[in-house]
mmCIF file of C-alpha atoms and ligand atoms in Angstrom:
data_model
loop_
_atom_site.group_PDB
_atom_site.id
_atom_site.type_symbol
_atom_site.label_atom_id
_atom_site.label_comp_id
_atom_site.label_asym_id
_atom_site.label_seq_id
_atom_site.Cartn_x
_atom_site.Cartn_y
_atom_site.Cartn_z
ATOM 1 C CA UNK R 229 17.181 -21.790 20.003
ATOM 2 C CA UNK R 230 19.035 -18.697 18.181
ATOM 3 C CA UNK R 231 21.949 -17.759 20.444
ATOM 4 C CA UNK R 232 22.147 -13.696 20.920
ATOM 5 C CA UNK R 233 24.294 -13.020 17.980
ATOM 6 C CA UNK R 234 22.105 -14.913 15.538
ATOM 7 C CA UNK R 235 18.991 -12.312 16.657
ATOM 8 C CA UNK R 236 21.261 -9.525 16.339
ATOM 9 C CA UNK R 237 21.918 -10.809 12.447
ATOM 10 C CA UNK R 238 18.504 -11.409 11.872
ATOM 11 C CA UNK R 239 17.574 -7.756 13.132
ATOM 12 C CA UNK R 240 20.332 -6.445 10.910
ATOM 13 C CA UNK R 241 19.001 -8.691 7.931
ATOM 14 C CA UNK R 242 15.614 -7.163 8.493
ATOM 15 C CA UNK R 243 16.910 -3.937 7.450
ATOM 16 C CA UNK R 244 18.690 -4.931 4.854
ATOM 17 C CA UNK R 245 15.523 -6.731 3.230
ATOM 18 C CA UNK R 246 13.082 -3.677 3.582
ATOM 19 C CA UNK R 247 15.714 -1.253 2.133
ATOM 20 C CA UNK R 248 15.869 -3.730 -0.301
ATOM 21 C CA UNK R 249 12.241 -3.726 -1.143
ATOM 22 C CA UNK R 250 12.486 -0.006 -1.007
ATOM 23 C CA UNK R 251 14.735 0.058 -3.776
ATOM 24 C CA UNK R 252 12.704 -2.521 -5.707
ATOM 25 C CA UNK R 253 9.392 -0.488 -5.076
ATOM 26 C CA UNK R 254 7.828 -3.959 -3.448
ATOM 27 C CA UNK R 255 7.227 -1.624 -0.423
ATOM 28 C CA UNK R 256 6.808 2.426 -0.289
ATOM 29 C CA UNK R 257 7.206 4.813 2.647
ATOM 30 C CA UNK R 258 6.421 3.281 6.144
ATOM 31 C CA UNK R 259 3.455 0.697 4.455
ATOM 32 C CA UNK R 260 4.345 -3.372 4.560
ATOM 33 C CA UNK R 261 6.285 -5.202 7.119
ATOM 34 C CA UNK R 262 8.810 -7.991 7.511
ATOM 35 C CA UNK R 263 9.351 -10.447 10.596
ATOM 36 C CA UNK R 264 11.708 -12.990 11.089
ATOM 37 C CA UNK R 265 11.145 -16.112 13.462
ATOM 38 C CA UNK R 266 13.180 -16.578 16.434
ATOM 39 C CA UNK R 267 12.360 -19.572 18.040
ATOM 40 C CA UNK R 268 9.041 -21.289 18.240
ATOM 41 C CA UNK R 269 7.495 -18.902 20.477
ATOM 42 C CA UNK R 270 8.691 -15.716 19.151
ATOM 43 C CA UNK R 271 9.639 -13.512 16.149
ATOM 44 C CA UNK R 272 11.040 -10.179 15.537
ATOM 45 C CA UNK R 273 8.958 -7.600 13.066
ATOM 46 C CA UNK R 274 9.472 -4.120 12.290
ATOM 47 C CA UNK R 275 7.667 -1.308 14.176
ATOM 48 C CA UNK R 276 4.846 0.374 13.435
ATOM 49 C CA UNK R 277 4.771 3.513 11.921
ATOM 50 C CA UNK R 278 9.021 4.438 11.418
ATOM 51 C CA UNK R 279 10.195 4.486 8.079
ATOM 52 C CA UNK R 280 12.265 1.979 6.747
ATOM 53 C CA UNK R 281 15.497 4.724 6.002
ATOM 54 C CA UNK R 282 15.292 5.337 9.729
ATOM 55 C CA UNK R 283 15.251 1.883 11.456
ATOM 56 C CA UNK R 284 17.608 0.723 13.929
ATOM 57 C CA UNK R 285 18.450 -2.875 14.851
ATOM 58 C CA UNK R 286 17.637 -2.029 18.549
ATOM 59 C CA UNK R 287 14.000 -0.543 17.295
ATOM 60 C CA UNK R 288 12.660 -4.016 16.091
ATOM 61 C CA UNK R 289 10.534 -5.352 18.973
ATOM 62 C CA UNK R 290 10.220 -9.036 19.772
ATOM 63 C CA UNK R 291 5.995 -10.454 19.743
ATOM 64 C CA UNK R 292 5.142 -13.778 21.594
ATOM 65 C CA UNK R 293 3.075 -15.783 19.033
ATOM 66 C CA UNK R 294 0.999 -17.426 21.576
ATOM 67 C CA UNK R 295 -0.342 -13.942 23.187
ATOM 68 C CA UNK R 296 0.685 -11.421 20.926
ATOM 69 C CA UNK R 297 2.465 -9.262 23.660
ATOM 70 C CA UNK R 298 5.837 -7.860 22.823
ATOM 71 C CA UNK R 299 9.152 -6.714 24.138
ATOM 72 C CA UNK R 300 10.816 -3.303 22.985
ATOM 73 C CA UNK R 301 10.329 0.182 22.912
ATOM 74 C CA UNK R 302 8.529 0.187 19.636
ATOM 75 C CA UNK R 303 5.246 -1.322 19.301
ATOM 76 C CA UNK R 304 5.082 -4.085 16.679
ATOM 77 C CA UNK R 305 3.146 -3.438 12.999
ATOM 78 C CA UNK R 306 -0.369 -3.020 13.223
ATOM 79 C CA UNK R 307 -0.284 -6.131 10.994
ATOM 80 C CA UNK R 308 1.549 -8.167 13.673
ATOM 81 C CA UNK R 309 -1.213 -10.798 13.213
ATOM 82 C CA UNK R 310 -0.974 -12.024 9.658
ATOM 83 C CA UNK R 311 2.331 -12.778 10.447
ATOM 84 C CA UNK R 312 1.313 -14.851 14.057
ATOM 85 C CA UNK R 313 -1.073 -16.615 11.231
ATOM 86 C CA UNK R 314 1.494 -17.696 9.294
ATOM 87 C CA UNK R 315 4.291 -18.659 11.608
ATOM 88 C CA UNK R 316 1.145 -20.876 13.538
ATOM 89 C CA UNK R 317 0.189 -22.674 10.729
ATOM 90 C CA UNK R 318 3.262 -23.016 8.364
ATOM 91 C CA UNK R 319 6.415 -24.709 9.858
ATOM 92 C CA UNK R 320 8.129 -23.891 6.218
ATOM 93 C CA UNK R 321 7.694 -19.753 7.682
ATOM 94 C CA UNK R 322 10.909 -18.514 8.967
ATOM 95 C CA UNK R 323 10.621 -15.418 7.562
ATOM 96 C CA UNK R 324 7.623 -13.024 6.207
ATOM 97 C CA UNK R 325 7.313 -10.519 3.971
ATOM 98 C CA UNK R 326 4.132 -8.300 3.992
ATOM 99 C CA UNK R 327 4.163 -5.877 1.063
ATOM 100 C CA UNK R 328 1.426 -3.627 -1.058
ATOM 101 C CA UNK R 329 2.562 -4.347 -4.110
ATOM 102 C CA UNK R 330 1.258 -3.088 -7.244
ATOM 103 C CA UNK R 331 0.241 -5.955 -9.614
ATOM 104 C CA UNK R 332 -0.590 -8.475 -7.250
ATOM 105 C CA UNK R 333 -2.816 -6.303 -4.914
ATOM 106 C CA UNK R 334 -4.494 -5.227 -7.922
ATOM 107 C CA UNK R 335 -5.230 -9.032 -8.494
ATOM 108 C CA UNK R 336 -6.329 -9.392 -5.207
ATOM 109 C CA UNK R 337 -9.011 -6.490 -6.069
ATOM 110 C CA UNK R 338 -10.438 -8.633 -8.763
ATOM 111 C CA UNK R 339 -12.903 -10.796 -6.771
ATOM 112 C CA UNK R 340 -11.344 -13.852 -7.667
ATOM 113 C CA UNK R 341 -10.075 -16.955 -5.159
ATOM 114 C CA UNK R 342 -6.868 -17.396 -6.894
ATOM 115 C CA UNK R 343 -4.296 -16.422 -9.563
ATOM 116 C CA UNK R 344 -2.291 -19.128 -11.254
ATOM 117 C CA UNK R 345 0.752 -19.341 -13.156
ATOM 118 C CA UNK R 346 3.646 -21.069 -14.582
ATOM 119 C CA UNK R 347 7.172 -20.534 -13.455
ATOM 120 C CA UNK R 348 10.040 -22.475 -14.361
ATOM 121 C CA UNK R 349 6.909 -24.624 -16.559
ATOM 122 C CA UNK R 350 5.835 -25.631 -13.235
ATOM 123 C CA UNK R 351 2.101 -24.672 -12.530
ATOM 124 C CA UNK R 352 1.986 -22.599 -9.385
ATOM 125 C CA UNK R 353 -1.041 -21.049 -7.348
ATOM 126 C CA UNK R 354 -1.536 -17.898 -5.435
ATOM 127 C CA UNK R 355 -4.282 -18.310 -3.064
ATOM 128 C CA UNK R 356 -6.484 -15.194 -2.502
ATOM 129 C CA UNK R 357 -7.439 -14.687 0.981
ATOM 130 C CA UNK R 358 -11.108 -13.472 2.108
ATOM 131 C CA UNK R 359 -11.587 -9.657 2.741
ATOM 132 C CA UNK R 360 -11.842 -8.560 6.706
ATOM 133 C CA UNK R 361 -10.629 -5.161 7.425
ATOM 134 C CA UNK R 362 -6.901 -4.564 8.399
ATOM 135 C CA UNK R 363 -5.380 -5.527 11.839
ATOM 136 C CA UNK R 364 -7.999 -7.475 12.585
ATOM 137 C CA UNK R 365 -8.463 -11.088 13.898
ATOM 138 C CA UNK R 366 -10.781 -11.903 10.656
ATOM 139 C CA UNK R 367 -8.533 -10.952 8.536
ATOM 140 C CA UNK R 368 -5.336 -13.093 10.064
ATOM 141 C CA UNK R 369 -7.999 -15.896 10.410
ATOM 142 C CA UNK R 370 -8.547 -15.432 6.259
ATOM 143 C CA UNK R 371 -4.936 -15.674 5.982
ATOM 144 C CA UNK R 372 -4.246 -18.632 7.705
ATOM 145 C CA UNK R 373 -6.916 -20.341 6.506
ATOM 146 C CA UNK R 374 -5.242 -20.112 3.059
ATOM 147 C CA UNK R 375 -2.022 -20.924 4.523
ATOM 148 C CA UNK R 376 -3.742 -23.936 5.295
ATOM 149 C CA UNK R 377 -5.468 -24.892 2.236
ATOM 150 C CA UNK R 378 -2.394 -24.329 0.236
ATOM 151 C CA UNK R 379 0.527 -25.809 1.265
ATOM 152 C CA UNK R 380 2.304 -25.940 -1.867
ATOM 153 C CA UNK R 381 2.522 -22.291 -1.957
ATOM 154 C CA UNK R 382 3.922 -19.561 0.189
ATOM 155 C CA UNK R 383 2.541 -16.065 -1.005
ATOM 156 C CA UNK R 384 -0.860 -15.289 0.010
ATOM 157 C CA UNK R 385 -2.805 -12.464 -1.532
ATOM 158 C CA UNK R 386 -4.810 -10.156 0.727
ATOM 159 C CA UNK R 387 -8.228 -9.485 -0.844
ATOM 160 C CA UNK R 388 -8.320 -5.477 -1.734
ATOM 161 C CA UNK R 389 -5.139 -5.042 0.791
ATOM 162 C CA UNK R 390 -1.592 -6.941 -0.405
ATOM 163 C CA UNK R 391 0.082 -9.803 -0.099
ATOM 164 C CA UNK R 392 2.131 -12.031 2.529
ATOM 165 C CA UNK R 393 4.959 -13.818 1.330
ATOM 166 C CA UNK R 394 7.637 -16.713 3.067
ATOM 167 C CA UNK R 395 10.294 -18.701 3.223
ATOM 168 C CA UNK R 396 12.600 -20.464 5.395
ATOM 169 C CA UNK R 397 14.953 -17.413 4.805
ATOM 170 C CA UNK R 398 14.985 -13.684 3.686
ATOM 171 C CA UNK R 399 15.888 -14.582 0.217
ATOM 172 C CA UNK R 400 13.122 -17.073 0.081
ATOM 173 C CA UNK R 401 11.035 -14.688 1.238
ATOM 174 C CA UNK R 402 11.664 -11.851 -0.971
ATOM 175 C CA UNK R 403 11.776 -14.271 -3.920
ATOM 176 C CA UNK R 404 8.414 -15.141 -3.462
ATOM 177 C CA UNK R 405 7.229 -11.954 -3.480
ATOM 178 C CA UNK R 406 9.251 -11.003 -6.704
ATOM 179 C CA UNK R 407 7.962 -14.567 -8.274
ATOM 180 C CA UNK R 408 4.314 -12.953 -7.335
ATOM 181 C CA UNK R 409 4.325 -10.078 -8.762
ATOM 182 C CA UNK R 410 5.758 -11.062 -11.729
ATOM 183 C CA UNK R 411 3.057 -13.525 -12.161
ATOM 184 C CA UNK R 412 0.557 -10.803 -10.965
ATOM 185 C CA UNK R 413 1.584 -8.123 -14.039
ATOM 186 C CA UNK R 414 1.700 -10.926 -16.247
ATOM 187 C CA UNK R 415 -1.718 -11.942 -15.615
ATOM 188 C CA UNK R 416 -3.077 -8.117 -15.626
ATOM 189 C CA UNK R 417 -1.086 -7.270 -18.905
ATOM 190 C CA UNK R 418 -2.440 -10.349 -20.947
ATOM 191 C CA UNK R 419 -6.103 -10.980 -19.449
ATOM 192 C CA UNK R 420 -6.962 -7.420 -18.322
ATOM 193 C CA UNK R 421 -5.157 -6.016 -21.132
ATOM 194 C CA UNK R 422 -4.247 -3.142 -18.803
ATOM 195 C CA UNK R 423 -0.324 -2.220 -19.708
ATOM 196 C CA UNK R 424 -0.681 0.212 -18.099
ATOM 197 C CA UNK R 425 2.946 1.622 -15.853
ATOM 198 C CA UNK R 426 3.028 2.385 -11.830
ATOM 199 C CA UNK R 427 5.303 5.169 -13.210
ATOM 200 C CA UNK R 428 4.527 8.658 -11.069
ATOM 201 C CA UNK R 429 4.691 11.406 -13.595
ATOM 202 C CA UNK R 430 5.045 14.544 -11.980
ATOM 203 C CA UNK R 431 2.625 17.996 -13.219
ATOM 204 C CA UNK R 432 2.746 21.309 -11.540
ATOM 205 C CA UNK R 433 3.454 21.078 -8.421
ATOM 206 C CA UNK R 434 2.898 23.240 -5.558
ATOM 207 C CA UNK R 435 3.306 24.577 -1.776
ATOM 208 C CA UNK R 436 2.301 26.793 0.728
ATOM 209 C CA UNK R 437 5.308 29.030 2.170
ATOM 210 C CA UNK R 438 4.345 31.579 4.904
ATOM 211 C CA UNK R 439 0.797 31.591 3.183
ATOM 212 C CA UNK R 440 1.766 32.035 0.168
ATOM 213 C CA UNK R 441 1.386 29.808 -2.583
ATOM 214 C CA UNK R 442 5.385 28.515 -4.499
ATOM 215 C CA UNK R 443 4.572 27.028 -7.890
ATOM 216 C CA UNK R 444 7.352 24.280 -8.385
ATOM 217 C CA UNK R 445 7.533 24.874 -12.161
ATOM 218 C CA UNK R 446 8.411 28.986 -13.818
ATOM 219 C CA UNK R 447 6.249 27.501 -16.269
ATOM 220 C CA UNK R 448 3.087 26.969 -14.131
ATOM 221 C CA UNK R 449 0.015 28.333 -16.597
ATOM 222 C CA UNK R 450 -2.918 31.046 -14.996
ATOM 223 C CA UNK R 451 -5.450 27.907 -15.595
ATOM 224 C CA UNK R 452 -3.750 25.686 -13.477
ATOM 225 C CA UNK R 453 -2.471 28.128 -11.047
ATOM 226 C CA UNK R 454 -6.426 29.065 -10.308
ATOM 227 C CA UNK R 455 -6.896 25.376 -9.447
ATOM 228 C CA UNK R 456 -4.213 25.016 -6.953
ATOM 229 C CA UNK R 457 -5.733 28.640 -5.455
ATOM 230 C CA UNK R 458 -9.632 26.882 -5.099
ATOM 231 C CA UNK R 459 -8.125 24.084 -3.842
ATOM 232 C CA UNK R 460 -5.717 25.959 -1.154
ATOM 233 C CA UNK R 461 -9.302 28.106 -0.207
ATOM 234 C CA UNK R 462 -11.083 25.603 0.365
ATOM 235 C CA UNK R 463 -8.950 23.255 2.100
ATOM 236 C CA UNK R 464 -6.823 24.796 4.793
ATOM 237 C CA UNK R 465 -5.401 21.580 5.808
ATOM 238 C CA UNK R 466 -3.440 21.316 2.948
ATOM 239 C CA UNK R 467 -0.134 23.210 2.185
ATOM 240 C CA UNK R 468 1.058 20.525 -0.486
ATOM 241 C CA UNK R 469 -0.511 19.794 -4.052
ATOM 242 C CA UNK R 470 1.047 17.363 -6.028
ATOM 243 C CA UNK R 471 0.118 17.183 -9.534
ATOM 244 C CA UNK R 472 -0.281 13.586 -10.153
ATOM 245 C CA UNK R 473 -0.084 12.908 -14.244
ATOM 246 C CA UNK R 474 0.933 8.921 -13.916
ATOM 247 C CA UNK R 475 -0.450 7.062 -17.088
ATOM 248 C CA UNK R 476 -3.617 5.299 -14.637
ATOM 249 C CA UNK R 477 -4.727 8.565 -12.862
ATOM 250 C CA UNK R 478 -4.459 10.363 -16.697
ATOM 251 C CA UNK R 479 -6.460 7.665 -18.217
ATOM 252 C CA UNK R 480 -9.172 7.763 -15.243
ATOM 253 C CA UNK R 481 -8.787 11.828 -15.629
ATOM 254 C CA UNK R 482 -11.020 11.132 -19.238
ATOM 255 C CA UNK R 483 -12.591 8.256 -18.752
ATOM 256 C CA UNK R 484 -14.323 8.037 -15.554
ATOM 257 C CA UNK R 485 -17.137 9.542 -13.724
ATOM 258 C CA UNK R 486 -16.500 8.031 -10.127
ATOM 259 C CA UNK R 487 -14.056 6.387 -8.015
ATOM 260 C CA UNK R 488 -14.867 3.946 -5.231
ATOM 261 C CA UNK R 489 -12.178 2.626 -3.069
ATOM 262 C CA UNK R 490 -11.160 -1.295 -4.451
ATOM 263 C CA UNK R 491 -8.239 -0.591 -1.926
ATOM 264 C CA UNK R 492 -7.178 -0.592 1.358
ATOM 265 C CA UNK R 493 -4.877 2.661 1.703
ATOM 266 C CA UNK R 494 -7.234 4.263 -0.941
ATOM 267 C CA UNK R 495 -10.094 4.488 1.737
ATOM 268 C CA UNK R 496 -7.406 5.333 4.032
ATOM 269 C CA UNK R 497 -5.545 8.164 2.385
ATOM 270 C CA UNK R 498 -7.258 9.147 -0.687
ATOM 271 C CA UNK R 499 -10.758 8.999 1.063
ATOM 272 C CA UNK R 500 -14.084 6.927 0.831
ATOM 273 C CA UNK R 501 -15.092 8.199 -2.789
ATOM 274 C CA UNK R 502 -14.142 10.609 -5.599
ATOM 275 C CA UNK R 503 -16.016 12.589 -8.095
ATOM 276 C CA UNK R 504 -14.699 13.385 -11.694
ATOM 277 C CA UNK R 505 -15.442 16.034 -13.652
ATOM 278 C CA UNK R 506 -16.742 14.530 -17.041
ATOM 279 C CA UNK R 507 -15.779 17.657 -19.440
ATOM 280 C CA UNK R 508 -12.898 20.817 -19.087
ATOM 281 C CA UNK R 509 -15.986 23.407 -17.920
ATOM 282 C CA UNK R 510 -17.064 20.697 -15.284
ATOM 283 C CA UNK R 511 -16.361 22.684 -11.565
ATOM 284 C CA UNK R 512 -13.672 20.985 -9.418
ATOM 285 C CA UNK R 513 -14.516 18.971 -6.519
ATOM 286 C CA UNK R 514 -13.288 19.931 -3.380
ATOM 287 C CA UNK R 515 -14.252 18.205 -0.418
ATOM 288 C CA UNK R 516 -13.029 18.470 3.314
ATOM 289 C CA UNK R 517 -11.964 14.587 3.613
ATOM 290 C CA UNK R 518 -11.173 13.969 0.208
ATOM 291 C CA UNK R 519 -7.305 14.366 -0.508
ATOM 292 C CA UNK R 520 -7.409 14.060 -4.352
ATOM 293 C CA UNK R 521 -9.018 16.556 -6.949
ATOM 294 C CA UNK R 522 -9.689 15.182 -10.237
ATOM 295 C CA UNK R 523 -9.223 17.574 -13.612
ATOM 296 C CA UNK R 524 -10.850 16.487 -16.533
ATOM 297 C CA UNK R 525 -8.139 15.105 -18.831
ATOM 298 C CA UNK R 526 -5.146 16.131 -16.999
ATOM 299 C CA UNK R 527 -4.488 14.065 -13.891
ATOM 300 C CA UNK R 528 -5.119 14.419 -10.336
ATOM 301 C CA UNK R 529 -4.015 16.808 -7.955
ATOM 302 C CA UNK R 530 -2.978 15.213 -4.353
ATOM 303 C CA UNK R 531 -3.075 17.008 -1.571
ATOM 304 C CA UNK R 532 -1.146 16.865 2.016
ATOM 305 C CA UNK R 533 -0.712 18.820 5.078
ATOM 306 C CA UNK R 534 3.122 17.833 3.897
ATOM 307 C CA UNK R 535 5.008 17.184 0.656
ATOM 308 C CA UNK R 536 5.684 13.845 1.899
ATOM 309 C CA UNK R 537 1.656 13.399 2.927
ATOM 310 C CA UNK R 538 1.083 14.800 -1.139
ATOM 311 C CA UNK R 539 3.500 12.172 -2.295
ATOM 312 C CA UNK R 540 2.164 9.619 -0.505
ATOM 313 C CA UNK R 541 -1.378 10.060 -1.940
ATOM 314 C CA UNK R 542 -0.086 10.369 -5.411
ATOM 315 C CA UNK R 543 1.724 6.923 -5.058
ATOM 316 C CA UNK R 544 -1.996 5.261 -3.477
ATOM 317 C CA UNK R 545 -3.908 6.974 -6.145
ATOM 318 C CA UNK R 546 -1.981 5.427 -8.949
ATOM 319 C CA UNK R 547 -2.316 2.405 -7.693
ATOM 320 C CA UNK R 548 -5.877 2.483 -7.019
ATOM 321 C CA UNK R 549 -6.482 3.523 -10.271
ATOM 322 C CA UNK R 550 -4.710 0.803 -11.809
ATOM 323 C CA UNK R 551 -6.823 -1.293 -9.738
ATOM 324 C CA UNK R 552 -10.009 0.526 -11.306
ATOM 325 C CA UNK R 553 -8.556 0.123 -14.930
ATOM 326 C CA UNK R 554 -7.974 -3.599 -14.354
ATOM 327 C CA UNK R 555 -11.731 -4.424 -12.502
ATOM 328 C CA UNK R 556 -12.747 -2.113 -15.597
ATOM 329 C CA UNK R 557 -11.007 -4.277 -18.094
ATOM 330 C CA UNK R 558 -11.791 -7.907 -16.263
ATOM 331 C CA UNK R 559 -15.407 -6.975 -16.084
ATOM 332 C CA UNK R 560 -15.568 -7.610 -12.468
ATOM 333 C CA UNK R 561 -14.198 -6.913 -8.913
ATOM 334 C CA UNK R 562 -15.044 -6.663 -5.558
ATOM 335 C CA UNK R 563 -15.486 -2.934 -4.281
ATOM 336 C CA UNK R 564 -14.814 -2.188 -0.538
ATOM 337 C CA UNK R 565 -18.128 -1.803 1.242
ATOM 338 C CA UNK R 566 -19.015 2.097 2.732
ATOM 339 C CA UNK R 567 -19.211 0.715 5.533
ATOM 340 C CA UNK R 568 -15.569 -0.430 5.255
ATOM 341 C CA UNK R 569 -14.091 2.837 3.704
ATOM 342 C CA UNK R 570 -15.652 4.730 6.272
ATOM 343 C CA UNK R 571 -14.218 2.720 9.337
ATOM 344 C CA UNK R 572 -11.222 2.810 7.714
ATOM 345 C CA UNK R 573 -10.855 6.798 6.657
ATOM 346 C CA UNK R 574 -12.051 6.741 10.347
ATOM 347 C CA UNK R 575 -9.106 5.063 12.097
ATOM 348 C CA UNK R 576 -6.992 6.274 9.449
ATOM 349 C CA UNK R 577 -7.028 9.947 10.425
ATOM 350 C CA UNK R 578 -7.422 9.454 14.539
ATOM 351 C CA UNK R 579 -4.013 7.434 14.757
ATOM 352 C CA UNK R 580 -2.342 9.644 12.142
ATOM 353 C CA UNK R 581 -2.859 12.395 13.738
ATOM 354 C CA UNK R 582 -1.827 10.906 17.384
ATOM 355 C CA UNK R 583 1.579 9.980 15.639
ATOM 356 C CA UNK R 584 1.567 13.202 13.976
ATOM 357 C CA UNK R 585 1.270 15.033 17.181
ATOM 358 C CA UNK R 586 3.879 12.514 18.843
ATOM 359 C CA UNK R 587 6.331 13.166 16.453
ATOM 360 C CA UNK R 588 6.129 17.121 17.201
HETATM 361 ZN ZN1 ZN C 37 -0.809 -4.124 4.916
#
């Protein structure tokens, strides 16, 4: 039993490990989560939905592992299960880490049941758990089942989604998930051949002010200017384009035709499919649910209702093009049904916009 001051340090220490994963890009914006156990029937994980930059000790909510219900004025992570998986099945689990990170999410796009590696000339294996959509009992049920199956390890990868990682401590924890991703880009670099950067390069950027369109660069040219103006027509929900020219979205820019979602937050942001134009005098497509417009050879534009919303999109496209370039590359991969995206874009854009209009 943790006496009162020990929660209080582990709250604190929760904090300290997400803005630490901030700053190491294993987590962006408000995606991921991190819980910490408290005593055998309890654990502490971050809420749902506030970003990392603004999270309080008193914020982090406490969830009952044996009915899920929780004390606190937040709610818990939507994820709240995965981590109830873990802390049932693996006494080893003091403290989880749930990120979205790059490599080893694009791994876990691949169709495969498992990654291995060496490290430290000791042969290690990453499990791969099933696919289920997120927040849902199949999907926690995957995860523990690999939990399970694997004791020797203690990073799972989510199928198409991310990865959970533990330890008996936060810097077990967060070592695991730096020892999986490195094994993750290693892998991709050398058998997918993809070396290919989760660098955001920035284009011409854009916003709406009063109506009126401000160019973020003097040196914005008339073509591109004309596409942010279609794209402002046609889409009144947006008042944010960000001109996304990272090294993946550039190479998918000239190479391919289509884009279905291999990803989670792909279906969820970006939307359940994306056309390409396949030459310069292709038109652009702009569609009502779709918040990513593809130029031939020069990137992506990414839209938001908010510059934060654009930014976000441009981080999820990158990434889910990296995805596309490595399934490309390893000559298979397993694609998130329609059905899937669809449910997903669904839920998506209902609970955004409740926050949204909470927030207000
Ligand atoms: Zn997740």
């Amino acid at each position: 039993m943790k006496t009162k001051e020990e929660i209080q340090r582990l709250r604190e220490e929760i904090i300290d490990v997400s803005l630490s994963l901030l700053q190491q890009g294993l987590i962006v914006r408000t995606w991921g989560n991190i819980s910490a156990k408290i005593d055998d029937k309890h654990y502490l994980i971050t809420p749902s939905g506030i970003r990392y930059e603004d999270l309080k000790p008193s914020m982090i909510p406490v969830v009952s592992i044996e009915d899920g219900s929780y004390e606190g004025e937040y709610k818990p992570s939507s994820e709240f299960l995965v981590h109830t998986a873990i802390y049932e099945s693996r006494k080893d689990a003091e403290f989880i880490v749930h990120t979205h990170q790059v490599y080893a999410t694009c791994v876990g796009a691949l169709g495969k049941k498992r990654l291995k590696s060496e490290h430290k000339e000791k042969k290690i294996i990453f499990p791969v758990a099933k696919y289920a959509l997120p927040g849902t009992k199949a999907l926690s049920d995957n995860v523990k089942d690999c939990a399970i199956k694997n004791a020797e390890t203690r990073s799972v990868i989510m199928a198409n989604h991310g990865a959970v990682c533990f330890g008996h401590n936060a810097e077990e924890a967060v070592n695991e998930a730096v020892k999986l991703e490195n094994a993750a880009k290693k892998y991709i670099f050398t058998i997918c051949r993809t070396e290919v950067s989760n660098e955001i390069l920035e284009g011409f950027s854009s916003k709406l002010e009063e109506g009126k369109i401000v160019y973020l660069r003097n040196d914005t040219p008339e073509r591109i200017k004309l596409i942010h103006q279609t794209i402002y027509a046609k889409r009144p929900d947006v008042h944010y384009i960000f001109h996304n020219k990272s090294e993946a979205v550039m190479t998918i820019s000239r190479r391919v035709n289509h884009m279905r979602p291999l990803l989670d937050d792909f279906a969820q942001i970006i939307g359940t499919g994306i056309r390409i134009p396949t030459s310069e005098h292709s038109p652009l497509v702009v569609k009502k649910k779709i918040n990513a417009v593809f130029a031939h050879n020069d990137g992506a534009y990414c839209l938001g209702s908010t510059e934060e919303d654009a930014k976000s999109a441009a981080i999820v496209l990158d990434k889910g093009c990296i995805a596309h370039l490595c399934v490309t590359r390893f000559g298979e991969g397993r694609f998130i049904s329609l059905k899937d995206c669809f449910k997903m874009n669904r839920n998506y854009r209902k609970n955004y916009s409740v926050l949204a209009n909470s927030v207000k």
